[in-house]
Short mmCIF file of C-alpha atoms and ligand atoms in Angstrom, two decimals:
data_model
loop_
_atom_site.label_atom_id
_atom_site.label_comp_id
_atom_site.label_asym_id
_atom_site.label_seq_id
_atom_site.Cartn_x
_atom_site.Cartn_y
_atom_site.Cartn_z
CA UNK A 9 -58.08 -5.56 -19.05
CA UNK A 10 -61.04 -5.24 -21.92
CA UNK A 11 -63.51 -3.54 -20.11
CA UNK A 12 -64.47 -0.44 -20.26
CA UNK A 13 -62.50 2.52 -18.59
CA UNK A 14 -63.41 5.89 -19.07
CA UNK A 15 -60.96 8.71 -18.85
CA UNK A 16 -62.10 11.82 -17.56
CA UNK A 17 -59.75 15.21 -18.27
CA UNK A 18 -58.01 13.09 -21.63
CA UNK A 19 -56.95 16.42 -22.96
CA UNK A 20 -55.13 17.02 -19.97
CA UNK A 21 -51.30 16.77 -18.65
CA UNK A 22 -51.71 13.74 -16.15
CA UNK A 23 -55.56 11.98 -18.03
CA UNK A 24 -53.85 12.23 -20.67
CA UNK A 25 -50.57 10.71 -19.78
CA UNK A 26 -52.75 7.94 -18.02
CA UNK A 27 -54.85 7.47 -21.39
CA UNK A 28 -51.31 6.55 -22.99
CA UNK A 29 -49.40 4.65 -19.92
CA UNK A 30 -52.87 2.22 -19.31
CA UNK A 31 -53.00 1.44 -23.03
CA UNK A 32 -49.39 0.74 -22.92
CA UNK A 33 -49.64 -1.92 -20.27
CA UNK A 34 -52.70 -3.75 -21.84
CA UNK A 35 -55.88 -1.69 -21.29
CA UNK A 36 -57.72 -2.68 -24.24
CA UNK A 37 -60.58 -0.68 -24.04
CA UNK A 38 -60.34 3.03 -22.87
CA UNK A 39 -62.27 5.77 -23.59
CA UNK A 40 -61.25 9.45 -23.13
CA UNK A 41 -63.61 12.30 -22.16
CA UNK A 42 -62.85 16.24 -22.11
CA UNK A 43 -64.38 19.25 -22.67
CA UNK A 44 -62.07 20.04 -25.71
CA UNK A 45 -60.30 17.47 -27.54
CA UNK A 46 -56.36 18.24 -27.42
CA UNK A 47 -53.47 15.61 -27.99
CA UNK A 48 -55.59 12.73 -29.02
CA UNK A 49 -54.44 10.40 -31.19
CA UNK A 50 -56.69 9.01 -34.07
CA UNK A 51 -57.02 5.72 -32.91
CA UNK A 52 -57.89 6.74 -29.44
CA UNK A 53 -61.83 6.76 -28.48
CA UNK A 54 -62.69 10.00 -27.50
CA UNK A 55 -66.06 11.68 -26.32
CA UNK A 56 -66.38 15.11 -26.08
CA UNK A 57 -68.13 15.96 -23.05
CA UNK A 58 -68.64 18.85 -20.14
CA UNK A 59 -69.35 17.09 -16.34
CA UNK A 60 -71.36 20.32 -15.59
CA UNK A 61 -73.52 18.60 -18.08
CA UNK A 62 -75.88 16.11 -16.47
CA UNK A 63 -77.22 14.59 -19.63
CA UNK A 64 -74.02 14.52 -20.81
CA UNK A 65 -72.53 12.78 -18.18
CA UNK A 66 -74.92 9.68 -17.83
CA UNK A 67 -75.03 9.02 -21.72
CA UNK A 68 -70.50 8.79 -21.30
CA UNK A 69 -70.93 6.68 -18.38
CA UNK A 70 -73.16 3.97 -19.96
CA UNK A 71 -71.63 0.62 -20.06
CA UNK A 72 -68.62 1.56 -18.37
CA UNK A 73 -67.04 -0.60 -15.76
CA UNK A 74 -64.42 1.95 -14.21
CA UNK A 75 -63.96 5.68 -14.71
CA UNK A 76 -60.57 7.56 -13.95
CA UNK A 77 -61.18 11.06 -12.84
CA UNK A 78 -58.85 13.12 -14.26
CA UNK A 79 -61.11 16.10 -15.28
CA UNK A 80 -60.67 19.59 -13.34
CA UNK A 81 -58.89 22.53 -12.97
CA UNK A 82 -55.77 21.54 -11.77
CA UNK A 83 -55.16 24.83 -9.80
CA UNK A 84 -56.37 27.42 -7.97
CA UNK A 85 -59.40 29.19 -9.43
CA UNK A 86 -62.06 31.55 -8.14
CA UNK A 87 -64.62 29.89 -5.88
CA UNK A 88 -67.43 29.90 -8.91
CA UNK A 89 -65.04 28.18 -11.41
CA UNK A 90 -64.07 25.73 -8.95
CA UNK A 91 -67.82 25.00 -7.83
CA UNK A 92 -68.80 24.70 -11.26
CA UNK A 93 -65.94 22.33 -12.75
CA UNK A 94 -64.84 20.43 -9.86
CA UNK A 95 -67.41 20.00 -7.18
CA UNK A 96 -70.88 20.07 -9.85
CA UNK A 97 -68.43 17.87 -12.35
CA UNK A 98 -67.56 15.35 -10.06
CA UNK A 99 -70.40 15.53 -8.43
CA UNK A 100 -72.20 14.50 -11.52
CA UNK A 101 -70.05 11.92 -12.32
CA UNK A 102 -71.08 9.79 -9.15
CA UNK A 103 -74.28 10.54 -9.33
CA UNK A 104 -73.89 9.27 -13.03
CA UNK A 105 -71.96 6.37 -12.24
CA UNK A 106 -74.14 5.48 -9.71
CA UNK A 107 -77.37 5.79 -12.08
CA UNK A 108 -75.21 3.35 -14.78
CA UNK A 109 -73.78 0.67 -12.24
CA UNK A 110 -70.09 1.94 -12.70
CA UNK A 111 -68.60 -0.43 -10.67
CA UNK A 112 -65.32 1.85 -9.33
CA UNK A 113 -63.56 5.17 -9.27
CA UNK A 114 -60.17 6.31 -9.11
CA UNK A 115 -60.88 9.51 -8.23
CA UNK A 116 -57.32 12.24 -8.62
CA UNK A 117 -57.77 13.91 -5.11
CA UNK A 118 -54.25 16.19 -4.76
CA UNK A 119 -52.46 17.12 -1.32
CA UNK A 120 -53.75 20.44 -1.44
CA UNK A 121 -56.50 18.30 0.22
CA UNK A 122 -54.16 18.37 3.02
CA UNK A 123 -51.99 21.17 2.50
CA UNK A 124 -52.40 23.54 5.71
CA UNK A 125 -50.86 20.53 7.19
CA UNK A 126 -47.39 21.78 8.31
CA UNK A 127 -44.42 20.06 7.10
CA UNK A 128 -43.16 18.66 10.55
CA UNK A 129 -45.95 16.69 10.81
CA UNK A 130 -46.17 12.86 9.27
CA UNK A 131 -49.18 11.80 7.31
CA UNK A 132 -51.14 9.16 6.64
CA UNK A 133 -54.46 7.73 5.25
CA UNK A 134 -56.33 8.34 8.47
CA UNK A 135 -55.09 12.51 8.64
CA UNK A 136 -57.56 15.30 8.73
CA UNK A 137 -58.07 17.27 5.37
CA UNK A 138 -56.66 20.47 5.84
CA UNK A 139 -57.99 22.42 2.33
CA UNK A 140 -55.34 25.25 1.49
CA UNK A 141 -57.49 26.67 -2.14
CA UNK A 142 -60.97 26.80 -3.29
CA UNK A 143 -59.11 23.68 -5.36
CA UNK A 144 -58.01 21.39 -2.46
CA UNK A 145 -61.38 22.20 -0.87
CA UNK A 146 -62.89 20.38 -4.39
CA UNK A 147 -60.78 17.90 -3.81
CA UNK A 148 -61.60 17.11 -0.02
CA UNK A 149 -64.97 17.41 -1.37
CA UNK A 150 -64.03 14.53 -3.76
CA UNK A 151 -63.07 12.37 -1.05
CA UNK A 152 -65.92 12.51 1.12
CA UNK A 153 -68.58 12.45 -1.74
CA UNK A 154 -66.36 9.04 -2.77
CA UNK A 155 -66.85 7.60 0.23
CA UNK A 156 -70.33 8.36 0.79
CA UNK A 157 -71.01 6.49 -2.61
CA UNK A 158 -68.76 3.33 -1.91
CA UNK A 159 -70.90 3.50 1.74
CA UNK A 160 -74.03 3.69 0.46
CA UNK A 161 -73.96 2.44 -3.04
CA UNK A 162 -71.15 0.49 -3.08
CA UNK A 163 -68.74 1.99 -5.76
CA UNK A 164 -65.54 1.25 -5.02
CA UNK A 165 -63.05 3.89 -5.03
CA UNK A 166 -59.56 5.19 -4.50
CA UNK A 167 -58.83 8.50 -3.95
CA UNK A 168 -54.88 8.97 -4.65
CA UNK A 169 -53.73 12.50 -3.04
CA UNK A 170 -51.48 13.24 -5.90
CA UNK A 171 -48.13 15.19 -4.76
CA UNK A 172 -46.55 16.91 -8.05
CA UNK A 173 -46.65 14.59 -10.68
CA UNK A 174 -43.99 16.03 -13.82
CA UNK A 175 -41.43 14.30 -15.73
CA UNK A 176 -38.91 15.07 -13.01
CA UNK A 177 -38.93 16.92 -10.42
CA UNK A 178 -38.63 20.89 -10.72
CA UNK A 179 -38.10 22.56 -7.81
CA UNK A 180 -37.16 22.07 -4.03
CA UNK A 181 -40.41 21.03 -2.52
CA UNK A 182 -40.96 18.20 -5.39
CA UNK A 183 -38.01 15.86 -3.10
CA UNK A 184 -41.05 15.54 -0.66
CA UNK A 185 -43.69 15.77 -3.40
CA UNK A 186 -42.64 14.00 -6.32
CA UNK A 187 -44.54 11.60 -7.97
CA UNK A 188 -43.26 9.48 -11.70
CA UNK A 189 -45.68 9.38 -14.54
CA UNK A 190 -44.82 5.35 -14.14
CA UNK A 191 -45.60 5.31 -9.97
CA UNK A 192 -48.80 7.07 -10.82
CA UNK A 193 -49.78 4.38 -13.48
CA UNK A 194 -49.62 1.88 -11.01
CA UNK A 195 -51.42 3.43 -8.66
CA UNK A 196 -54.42 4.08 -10.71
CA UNK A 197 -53.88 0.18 -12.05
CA UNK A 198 -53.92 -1.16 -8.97
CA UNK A 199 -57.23 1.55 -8.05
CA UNK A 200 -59.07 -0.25 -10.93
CA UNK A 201 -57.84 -3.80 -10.34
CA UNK A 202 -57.89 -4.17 -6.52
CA UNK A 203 -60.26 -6.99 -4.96
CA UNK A 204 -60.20 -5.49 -1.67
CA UNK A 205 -60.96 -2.24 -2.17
CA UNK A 206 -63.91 -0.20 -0.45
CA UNK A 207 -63.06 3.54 -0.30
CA UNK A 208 -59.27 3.95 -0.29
CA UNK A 209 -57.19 7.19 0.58
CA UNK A 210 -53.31 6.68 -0.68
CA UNK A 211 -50.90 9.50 -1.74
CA UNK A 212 -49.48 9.98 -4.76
CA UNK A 213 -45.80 9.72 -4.04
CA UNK A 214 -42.94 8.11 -5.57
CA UNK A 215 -40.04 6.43 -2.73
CA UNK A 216 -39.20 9.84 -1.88
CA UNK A 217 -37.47 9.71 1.77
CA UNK A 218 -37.90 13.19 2.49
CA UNK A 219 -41.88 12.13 1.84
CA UNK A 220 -44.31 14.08 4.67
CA UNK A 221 -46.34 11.02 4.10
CA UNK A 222 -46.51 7.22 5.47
CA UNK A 223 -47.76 5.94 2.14
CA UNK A 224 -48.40 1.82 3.77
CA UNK A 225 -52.10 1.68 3.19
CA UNK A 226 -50.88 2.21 -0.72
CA UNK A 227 -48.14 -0.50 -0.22
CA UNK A 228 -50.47 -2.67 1.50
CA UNK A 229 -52.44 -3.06 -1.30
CA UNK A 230 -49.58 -3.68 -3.96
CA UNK A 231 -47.27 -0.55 -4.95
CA UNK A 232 -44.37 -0.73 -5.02
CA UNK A 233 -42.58 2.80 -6.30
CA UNK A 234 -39.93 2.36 -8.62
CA UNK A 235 -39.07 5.79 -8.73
CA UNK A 236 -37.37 8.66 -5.99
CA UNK A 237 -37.15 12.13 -6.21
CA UNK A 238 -33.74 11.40 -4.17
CA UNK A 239 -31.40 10.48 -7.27
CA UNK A 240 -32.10 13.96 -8.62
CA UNK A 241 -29.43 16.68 -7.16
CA UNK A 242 -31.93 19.23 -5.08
CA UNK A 243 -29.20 21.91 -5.28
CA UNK A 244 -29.90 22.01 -9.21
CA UNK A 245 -33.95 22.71 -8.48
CA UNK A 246 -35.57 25.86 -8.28
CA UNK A 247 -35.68 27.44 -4.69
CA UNK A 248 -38.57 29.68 -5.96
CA UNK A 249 -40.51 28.94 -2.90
CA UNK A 250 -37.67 30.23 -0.58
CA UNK A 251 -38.70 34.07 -1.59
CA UNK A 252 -42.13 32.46 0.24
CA UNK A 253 -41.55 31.96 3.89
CA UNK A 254 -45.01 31.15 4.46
CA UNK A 255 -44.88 28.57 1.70
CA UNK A 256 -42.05 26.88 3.28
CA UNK A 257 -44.13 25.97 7.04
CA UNK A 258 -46.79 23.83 4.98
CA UNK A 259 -47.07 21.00 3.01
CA UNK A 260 -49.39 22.74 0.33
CA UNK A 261 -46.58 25.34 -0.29
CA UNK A 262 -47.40 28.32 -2.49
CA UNK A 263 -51.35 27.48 -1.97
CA UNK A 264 -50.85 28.06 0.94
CA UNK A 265 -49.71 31.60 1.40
CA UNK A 266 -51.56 33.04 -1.57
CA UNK A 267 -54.52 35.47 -0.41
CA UNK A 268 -54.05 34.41 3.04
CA UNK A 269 -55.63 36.63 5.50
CA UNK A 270 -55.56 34.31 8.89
CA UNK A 271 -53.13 34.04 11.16
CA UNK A 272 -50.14 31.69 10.79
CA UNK A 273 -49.94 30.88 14.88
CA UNK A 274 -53.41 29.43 14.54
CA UNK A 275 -52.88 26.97 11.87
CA UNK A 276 -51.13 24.42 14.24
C1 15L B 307 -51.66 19.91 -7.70
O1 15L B 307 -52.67 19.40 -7.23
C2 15L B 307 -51.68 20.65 -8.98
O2 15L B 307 -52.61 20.11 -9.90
C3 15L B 307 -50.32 20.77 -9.62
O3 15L B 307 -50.40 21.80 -10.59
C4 15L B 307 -49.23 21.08 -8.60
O4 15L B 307 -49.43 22.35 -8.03
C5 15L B 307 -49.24 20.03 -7.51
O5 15L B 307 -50.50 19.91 -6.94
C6 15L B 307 -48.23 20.34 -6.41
O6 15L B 307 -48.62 20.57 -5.27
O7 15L B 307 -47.03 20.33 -6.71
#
């Protein structure tokens, strides 16, 4: 592909895996954006640029064809950081987009999105969000502000609700969660590529079978994992989460249970 894609959150663990893994299957002309510059290489383009910016934001956007939305805090964060970076940010990066005729979005929604979700229960595109942070609240936000602009303005985008994407998986939970750097590159490939796509909601999972999630609206349009959490030995992983009983009820895990002051019984 050699039109423009802009890479939002470059300086980051997964943009900036995904500004290396597109180039590397023939993305000809990316362009990175982050509010610093870290682990760039010279002969990467590379804006520097803050989404809470407005001005900022439209002059990156210009002449772009697709943007991949890497850029926010990955975590939780207090309600103003979050606000700030990841609901104003993406908020003016539609509005942006919208203003420069971007033509899609692949926006990096996460399944704390979904995470008060408990982990009997089976998933799929059509599932209510179910925030568990400040964070998965941005990213719930996300979706619906995605969908509004593919409604009404026709930007097409897919929103991929990202399990725990890491070299290999880490701990316990990750057999469910686990997503390869590779899976996700395809994901966000076929996100930009797609001719059928309107507003898409697909999770970020390799073939994991333990997976809380029926991942065919994904496969429907193409993927095909070629990775599973299941060839790695779960007795080897961390069982940090155990000390957590909370964590262990819901798909969100440790988000879950940290400064919770409801009532467990209630969150069915
Ligand atoms: C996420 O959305 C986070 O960005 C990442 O740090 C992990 O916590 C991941 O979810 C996960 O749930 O494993």
């Amino acid at each position: 592909m050699n039109k423009k894609v802009l890479i939002t959150g470059a300086s980051g663990h997964l943009g900036g895996m995904l500004f290396n893994s597109l180039a590397n299957i023939g993305y000809t002309n990316l362009i990175g954006t982050d509010l610093r510059r870290k682990n760039i290489k010279k002969d990467q383009k590379f804006i520097l640029a803050n989404l809470k910016d407005f001005k900022a934001t439209i002059k990156i956007t210009k002449g772009i064809h697709a943007i991949v939305h890497f850029g926010a805090i990955p975590i939780e964060d207090t309600q103003q950081n979050i606000l700030l970076n990841n609901i104003i940010g993406t908020y003016n990066l539609f509005e942006a987009a919208r203003i420069n005729k971007v033509k899609r979005i692949i926006f990096a929604s996460s399944n704390h999105a979904i995470g008060f979700h408990r982990r009997t229960t089976k998933l799929n595109e059509f599932s209510n969000q179910r925030p568990d942070s400040h964070y998965g609240l941005s990213k719930a936000f996300g979706e619906e502000l995605s969908r509004f602009y593919a409604d009404k303005f026709n930007i097409k985008s897919m929103c991929i609700r990202i399990g725990s994407c890491l070299r290999v998986p880490k701990d316990r939970r990750h057999i469910s969660t686990w997503i390869s750097y590779s899976d996700l590159t395809q994901l966000v490939n076929i996100g930009i590529k797609h001719k059928a796509i309107h507003h898409e909601i697909v999770y970020g999972a390799s073939k994991n079978k333990k997976s809380w999630w029926n991942n065919s609206r994904a496969q429907q349009l193409g993927y095909r994992p070629a990775d599973s959490a299941d060839r790695f030995n779960s007795h080897l992983l961390t069982k940090n989460e155990y000390k957590d009983k909370m964590a262990l009820l819901f798909q969100g895990g440790v988000f879950t249970s940290a400064n919770f002051k409801g009532n467990i019984k209630n969150i069915k």
